[in-house]
PDB file of C-alpha atoms and ligand atoms in Angstrom:
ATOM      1  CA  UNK F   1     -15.855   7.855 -45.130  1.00 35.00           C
ATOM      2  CA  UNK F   2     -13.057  10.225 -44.778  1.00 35.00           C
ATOM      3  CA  UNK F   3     -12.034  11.492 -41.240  1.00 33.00           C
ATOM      4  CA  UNK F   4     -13.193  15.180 -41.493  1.00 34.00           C
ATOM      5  CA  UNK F   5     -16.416  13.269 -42.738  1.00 42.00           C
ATOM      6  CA  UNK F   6     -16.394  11.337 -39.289  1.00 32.00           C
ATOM      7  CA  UNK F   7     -16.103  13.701 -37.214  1.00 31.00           C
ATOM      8  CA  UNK F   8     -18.858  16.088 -39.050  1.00 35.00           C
ATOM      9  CA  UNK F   9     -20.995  13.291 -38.248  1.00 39.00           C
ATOM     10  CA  UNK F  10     -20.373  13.178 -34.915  1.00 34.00           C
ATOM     11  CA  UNK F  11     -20.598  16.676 -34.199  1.00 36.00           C
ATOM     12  CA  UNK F  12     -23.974  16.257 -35.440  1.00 38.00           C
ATOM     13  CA  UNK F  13     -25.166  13.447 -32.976  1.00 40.00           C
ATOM     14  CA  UNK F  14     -27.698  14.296 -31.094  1.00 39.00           C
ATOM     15  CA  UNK F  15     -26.617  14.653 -27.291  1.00 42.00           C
ATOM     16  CA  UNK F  16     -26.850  11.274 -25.417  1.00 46.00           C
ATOM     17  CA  UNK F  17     -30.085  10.035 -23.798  1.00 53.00           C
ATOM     18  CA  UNK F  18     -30.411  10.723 -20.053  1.00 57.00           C
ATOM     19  CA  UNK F  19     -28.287   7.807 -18.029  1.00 77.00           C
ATOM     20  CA  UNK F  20     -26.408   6.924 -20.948  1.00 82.00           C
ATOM     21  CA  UNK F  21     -22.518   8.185 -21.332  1.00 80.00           C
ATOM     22  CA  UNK F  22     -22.384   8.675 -25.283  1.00 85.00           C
ATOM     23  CA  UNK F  23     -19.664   8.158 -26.966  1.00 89.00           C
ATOM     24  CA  UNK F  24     -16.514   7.338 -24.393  1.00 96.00           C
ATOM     25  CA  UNK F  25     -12.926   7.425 -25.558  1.00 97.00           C
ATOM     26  CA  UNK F  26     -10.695   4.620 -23.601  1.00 98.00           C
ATOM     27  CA  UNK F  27      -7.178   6.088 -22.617  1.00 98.00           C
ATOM     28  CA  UNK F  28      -4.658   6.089 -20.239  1.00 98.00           C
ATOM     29  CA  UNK F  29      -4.519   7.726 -17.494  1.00 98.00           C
ATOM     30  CA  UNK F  30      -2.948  11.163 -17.570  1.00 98.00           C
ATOM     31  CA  UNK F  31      -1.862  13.282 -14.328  1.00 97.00           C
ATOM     32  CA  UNK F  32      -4.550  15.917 -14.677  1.00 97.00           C
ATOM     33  CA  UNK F  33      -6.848  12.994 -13.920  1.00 98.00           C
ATOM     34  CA  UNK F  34      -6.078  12.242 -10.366  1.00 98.00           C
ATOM     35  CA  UNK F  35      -8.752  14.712  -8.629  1.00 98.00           C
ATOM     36  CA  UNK F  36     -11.534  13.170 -11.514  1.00 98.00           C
ATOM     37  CA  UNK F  37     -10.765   9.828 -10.916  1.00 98.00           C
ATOM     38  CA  UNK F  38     -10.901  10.053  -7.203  1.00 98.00           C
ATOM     39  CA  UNK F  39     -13.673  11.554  -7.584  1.00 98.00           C
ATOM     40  CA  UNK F  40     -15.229   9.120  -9.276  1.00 98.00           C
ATOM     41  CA  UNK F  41     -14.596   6.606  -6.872  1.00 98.00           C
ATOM     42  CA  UNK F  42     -16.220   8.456  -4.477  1.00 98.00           C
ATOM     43  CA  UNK F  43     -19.290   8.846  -6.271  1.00 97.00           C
ATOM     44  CA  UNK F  44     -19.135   4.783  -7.516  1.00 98.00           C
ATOM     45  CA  UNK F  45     -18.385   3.193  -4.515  1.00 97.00           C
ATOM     46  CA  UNK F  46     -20.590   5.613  -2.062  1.00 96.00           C
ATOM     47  CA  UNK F  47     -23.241   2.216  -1.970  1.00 94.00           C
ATOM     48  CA  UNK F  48     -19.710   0.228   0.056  1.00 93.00           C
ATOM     49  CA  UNK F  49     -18.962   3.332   2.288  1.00 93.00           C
ATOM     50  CA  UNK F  50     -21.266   3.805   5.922  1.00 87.00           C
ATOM     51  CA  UNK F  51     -22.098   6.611   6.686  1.00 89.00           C
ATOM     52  CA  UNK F  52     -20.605   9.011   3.633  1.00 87.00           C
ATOM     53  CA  UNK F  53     -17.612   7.880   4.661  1.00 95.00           C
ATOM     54  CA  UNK F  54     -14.709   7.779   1.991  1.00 96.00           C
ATOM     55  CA  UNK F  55     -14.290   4.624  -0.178  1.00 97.00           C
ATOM     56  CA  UNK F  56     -11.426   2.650   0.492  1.00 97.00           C
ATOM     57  CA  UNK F  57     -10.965   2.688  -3.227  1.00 98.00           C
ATOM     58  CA  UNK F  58     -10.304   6.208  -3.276  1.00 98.00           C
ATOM     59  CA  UNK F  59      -7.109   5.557  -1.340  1.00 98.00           C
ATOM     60  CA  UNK F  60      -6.000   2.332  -2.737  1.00 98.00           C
ATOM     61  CA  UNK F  61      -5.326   3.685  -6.375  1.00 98.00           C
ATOM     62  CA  UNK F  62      -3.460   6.717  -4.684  1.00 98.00           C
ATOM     63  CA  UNK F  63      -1.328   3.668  -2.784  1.00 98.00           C
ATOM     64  CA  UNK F  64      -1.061   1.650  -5.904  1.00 98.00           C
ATOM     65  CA  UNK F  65       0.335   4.270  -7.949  1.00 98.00           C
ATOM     66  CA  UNK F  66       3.215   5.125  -5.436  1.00 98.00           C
ATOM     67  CA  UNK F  67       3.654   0.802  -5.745  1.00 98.00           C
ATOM     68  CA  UNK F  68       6.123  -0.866  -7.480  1.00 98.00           C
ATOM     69  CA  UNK F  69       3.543  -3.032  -8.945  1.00 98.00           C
ATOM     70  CA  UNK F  70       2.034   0.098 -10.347  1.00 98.00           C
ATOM     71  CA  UNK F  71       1.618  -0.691 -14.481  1.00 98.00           C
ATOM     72  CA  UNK F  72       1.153   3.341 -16.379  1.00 98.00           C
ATOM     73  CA  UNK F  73      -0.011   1.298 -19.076  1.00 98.00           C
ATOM     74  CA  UNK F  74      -2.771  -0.264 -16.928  1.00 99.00           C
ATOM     75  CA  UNK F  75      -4.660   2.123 -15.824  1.00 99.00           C
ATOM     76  CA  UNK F  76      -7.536   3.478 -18.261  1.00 99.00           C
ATOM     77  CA  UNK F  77     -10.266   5.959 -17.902  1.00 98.00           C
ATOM     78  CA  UNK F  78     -13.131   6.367 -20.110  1.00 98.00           C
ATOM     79  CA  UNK F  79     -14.097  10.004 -21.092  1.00 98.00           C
ATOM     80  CA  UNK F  80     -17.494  11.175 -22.230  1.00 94.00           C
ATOM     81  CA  UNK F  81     -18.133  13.713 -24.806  1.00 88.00           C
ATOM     82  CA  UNK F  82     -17.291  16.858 -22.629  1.00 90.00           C
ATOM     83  CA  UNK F  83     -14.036  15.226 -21.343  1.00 94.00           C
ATOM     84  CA  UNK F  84     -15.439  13.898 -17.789  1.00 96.00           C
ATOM     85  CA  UNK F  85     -13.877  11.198 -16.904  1.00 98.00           C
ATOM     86  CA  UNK F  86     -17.239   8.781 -16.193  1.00 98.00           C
ATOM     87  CA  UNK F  87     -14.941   5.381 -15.788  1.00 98.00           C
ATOM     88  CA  UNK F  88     -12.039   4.132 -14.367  1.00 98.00           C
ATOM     89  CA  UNK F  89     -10.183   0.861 -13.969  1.00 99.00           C
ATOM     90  CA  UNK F  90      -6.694  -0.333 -13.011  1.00 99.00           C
ATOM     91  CA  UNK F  91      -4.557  -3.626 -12.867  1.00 99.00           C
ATOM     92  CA  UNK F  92      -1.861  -3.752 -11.097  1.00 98.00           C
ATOM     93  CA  UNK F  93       1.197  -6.437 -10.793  1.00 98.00           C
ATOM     94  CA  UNK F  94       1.150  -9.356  -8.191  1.00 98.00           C
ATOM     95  CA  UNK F  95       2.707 -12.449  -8.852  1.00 98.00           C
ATOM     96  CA  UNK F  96       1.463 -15.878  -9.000  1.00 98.00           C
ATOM     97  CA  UNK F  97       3.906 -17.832  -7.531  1.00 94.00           C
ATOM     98  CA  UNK F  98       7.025 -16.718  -9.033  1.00 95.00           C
ATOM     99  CA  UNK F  99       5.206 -14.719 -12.475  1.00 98.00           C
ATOM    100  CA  UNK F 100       4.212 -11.326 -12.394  1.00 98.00           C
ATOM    101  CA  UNK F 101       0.252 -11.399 -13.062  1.00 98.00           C
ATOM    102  CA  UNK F 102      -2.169  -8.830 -12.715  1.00 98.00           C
ATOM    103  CA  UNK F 103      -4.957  -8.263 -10.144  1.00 98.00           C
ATOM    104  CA  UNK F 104      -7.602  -5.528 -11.270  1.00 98.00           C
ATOM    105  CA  UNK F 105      -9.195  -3.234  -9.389  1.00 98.00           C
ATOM    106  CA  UNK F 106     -11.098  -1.236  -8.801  1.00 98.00           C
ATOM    107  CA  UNK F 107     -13.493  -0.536 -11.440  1.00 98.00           C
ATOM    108  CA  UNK F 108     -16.068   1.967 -10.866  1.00 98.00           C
ATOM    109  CA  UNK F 109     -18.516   3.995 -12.844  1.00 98.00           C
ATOM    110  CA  UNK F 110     -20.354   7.430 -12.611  1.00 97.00           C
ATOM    111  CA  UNK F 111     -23.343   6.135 -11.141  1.00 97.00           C
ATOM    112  CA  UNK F 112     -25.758   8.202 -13.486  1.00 96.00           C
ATOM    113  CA  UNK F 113     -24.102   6.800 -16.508  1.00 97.00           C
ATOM    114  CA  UNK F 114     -24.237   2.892 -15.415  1.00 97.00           C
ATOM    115  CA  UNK F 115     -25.226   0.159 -17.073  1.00 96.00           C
ATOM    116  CA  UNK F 116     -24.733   2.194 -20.412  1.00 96.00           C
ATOM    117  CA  UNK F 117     -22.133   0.070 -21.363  1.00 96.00           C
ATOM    118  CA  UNK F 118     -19.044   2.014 -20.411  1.00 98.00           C
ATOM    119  CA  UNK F 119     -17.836  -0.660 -17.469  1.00 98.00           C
ATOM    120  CA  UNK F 120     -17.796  -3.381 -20.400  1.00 97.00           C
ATOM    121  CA  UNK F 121     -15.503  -0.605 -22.974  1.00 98.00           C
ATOM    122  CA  UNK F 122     -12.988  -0.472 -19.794  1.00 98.00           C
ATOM    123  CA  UNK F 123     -12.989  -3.877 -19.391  1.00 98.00           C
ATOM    124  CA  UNK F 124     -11.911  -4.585 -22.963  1.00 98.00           C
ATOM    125  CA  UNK F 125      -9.194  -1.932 -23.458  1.00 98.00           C
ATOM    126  CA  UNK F 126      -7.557  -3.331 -20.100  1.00 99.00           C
ATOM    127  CA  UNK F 127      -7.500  -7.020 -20.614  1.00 99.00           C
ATOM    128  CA  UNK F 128      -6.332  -6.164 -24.024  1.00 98.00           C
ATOM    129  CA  UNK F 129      -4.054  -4.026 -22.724  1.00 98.00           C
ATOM    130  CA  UNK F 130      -2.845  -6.840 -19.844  1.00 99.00           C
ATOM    131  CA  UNK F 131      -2.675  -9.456 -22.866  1.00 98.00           C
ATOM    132  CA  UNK F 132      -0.747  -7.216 -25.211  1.00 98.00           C
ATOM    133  CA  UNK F 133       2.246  -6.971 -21.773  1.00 98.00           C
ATOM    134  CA  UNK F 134       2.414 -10.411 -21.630  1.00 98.00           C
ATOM    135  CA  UNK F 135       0.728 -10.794 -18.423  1.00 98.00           C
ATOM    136  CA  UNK F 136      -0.189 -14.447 -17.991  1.00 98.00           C
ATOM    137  CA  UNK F 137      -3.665 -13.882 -16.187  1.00 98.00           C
ATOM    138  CA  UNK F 138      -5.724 -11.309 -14.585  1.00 98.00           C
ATOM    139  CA  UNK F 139      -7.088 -12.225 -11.160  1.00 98.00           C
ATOM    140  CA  UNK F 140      -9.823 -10.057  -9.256  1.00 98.00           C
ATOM    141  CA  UNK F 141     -12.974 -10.660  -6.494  1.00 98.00           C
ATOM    142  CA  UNK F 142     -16.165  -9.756  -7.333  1.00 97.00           C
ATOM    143  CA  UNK F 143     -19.218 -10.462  -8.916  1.00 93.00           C
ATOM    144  CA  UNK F 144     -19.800 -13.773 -10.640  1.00 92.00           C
ATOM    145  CA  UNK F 145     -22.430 -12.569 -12.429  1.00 91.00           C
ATOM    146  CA  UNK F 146     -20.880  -9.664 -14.443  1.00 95.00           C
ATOM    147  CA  UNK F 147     -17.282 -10.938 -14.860  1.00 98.00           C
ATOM    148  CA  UNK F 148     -18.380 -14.224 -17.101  1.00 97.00           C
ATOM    149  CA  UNK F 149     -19.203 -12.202 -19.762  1.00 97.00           C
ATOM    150  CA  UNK F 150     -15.150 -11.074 -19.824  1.00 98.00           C
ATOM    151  CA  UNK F 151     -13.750 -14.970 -19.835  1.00 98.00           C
ATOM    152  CA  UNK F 152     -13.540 -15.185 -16.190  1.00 98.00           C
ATOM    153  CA  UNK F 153     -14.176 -17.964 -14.388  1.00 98.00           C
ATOM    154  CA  UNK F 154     -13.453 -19.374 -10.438  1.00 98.00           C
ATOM    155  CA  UNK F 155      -9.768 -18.789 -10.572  1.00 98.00           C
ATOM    156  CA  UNK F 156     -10.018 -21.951  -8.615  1.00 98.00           C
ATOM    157  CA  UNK F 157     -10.740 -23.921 -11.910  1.00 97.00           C
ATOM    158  CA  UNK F 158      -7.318 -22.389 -13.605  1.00 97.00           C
ATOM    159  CA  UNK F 159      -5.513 -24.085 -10.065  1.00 98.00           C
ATOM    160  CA  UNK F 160      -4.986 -20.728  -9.137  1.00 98.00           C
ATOM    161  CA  UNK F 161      -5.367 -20.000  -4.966  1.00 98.00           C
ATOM    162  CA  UNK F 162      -6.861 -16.832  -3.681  1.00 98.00           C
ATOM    163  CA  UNK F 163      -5.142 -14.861  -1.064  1.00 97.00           C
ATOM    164  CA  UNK F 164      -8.294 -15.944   1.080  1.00 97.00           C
ATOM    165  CA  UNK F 165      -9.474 -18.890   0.858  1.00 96.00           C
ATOM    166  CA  UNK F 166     -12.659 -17.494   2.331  1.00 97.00           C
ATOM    167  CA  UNK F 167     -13.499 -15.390  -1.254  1.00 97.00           C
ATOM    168  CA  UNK F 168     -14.361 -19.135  -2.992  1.00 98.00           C
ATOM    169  CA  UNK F 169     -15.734 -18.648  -6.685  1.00 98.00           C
ATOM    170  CA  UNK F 170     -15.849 -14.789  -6.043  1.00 98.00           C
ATOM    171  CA  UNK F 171     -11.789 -15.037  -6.422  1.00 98.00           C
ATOM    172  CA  UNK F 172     -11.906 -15.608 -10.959  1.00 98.00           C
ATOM    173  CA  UNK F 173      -9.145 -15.331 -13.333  1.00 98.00           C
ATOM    174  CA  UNK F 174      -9.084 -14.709 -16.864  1.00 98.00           C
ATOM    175  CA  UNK F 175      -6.577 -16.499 -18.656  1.00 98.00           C
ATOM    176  CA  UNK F 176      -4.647 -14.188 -21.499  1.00 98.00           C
ATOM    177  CA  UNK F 177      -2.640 -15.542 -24.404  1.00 98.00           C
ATOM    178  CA  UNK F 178       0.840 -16.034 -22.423  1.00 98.00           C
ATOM    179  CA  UNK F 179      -0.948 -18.630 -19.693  1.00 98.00           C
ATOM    180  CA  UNK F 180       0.020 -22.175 -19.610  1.00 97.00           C
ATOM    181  CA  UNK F 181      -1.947 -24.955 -17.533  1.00 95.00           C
ATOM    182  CA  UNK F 182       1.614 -25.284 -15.698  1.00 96.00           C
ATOM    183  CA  UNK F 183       1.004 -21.754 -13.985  1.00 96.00           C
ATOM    184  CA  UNK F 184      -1.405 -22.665 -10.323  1.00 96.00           C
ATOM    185  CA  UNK F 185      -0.597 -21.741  -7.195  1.00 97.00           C
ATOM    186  CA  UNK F 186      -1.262 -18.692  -4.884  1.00 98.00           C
ATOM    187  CA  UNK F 187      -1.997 -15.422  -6.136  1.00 98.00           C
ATOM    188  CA  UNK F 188      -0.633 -12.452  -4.657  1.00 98.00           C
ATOM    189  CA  UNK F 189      -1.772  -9.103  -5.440  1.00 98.00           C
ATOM    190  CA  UNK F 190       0.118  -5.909  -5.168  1.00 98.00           C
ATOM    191  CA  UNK F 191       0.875  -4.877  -1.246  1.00 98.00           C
ATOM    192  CA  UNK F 192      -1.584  -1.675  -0.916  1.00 98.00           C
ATOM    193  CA  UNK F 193      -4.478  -4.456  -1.267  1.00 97.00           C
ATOM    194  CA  UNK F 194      -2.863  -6.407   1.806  1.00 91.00           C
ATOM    195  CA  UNK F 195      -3.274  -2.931   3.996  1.00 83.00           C
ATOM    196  CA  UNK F 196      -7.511  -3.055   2.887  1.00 83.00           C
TER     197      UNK F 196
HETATM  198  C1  COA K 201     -19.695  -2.780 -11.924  1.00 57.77           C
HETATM  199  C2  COA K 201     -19.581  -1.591 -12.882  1.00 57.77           C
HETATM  200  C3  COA K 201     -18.107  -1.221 -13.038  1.00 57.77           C
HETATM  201  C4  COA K 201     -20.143  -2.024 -14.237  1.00 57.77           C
HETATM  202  O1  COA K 201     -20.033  -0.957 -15.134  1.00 57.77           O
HETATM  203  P1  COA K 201     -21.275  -0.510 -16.050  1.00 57.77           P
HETATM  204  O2  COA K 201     -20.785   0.517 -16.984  1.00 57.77           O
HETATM  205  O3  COA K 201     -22.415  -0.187 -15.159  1.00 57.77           O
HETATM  206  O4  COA K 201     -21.587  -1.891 -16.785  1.00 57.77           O
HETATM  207  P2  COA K 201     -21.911  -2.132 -18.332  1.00 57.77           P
HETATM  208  O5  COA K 201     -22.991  -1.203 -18.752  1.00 57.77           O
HETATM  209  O6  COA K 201     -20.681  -2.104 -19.128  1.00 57.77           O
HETATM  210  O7  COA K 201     -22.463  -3.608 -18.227  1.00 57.77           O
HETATM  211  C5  COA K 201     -22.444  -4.466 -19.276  1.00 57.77           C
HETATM  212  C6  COA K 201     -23.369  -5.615 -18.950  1.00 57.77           C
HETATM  213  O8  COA K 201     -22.951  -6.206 -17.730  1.00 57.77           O
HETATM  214  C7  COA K 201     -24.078  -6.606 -16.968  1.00 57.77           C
HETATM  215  N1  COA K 201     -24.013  -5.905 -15.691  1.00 57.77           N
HETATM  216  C8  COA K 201     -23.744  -4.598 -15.436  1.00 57.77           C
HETATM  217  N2  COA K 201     -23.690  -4.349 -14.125  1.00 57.77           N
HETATM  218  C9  COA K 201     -23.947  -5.519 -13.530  1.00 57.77           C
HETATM  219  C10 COA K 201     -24.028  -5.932 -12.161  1.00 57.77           C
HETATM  220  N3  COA K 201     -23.843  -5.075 -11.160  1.00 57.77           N
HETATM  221  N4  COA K 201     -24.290  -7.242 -11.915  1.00 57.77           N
HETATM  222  C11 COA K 201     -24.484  -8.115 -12.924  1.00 57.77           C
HETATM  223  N5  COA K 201     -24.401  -7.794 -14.229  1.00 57.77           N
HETATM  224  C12 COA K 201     -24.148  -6.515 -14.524  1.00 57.77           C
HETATM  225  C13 COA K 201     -25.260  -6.306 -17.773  1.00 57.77           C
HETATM  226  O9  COA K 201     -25.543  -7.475 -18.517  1.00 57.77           O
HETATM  227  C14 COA K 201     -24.793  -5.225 -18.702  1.00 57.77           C
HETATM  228  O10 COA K 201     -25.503  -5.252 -19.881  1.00 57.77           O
HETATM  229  P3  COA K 201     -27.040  -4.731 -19.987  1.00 57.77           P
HETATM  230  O11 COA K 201     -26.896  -3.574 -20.909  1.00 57.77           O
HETATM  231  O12 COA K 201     -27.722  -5.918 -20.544  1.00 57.77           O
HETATM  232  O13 COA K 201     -27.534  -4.313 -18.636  1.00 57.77           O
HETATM  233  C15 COA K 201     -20.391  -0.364 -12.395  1.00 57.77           C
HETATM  234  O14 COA K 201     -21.726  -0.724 -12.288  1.00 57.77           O
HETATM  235  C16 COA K 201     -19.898   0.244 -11.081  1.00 57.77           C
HETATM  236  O15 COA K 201     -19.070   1.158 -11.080  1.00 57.77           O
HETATM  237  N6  COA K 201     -20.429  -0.237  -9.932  1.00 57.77           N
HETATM  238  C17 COA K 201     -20.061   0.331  -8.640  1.00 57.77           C
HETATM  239  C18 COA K 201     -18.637  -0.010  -8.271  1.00 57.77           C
HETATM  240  C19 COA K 201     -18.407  -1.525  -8.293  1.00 57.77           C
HETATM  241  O16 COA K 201     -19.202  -2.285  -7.729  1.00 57.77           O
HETATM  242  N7  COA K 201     -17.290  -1.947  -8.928  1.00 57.77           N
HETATM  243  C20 COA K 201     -16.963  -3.343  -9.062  1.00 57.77           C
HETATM  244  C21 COA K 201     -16.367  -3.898  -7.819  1.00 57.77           C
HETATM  245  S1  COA K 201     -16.317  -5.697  -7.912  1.00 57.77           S
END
């Protein structure tokens, strides 16, 4: 099929269902999307916040990106069809022990558009993304449930110690193509998460 084939094609798509994103493009962040992205955040991590109170997350990628552990490569949004920015993640660079490594976070999607598969594109692109610098590992908390599926396991298993030992399993790692079985010890993410 040739390109302008393509993309008659997908001009013709019908729009996407209710609660699904469509078609999302996976690219790096780009200035204008500051105000979408914290708005996203907002909207994705309202569940965390009492009271309607702002995210923390909202602030955190605003403190990351004035970090030196701030990666431009590393942090991706995912676009729907009429250029809303519906996803965002970032990874950002800690150290374990004496390597730079990556801790990621956060992730969030647009709550109407969840569970439509657009978390899992972000996830992809960024631990390709982390593989393809050289990073030995990407480290994060959260769900044990949703991460597997990404090659994470309890970083714990990889000899790798969270920055609380209080996070157990919830602390994973996923293990990219520069990691050796030589690399354990503690994990330390990039300061702004030490201020959370
Ligand atoms: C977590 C989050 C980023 C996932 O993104 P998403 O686009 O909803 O997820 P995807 O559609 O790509 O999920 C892919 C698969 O992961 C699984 N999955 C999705 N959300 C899950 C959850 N909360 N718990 C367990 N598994 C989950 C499902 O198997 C899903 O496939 P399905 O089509 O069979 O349901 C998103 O739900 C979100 O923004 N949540 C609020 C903010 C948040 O909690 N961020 C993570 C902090 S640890």
């Amino acid at each position: 099929m040739s390109l302008s084939e393509y993309y008659r094609q997908r001009d013709r798509a019908p729009s996407s269902a209710p609660g699904h994103a469509g078609p999302v493009l996976v690219r790096r962040e780009a200035p204008d999307d500051v105000d979408p992205i914290d708005d996203l955040h907002r909207r994705a991590f309202a569940f965390a916040a009492p009271n309607g109170a702002e995210p923390v997350e909202v602030a955190l990628v605003h403190a990351l990106r004035e970090d030196p552990g701030w990666v431009p490569a590393l942090s991706l949004v995912a676009e729907g069809p009429q250029g809303a920015v519906v996803g965002h993640v970032v990874c950002s660079e800690g150290a374990l022990g004496d390597t730079p490594a990556v801790g990621l976070g956060p992730i969030g999607v647009r709550p109407d558009v969840q569970r439509s598969g657009v978390g899992r594109a972000l996830m992809h692109a960024v631990l390709a993304a982390a593989d393809a610098l050289d990073y030995p590992l990407v480290a994060l908390l959260g769900h044990l449930d949703y991460y597997r599926q990404f090659g994470f396991v309890p970083a714990s298993a990889m000899g790798v110690l969270a920055p609380d030992p209080a996070w157990g399993d919830h602390f994973q790692a996923r293990p990219l193509a520069a990691w050796r079985p030589a690399l354990k010890g503690a994990f330390r993410y990039a300061a702004p998460f030490e201020a959370l």
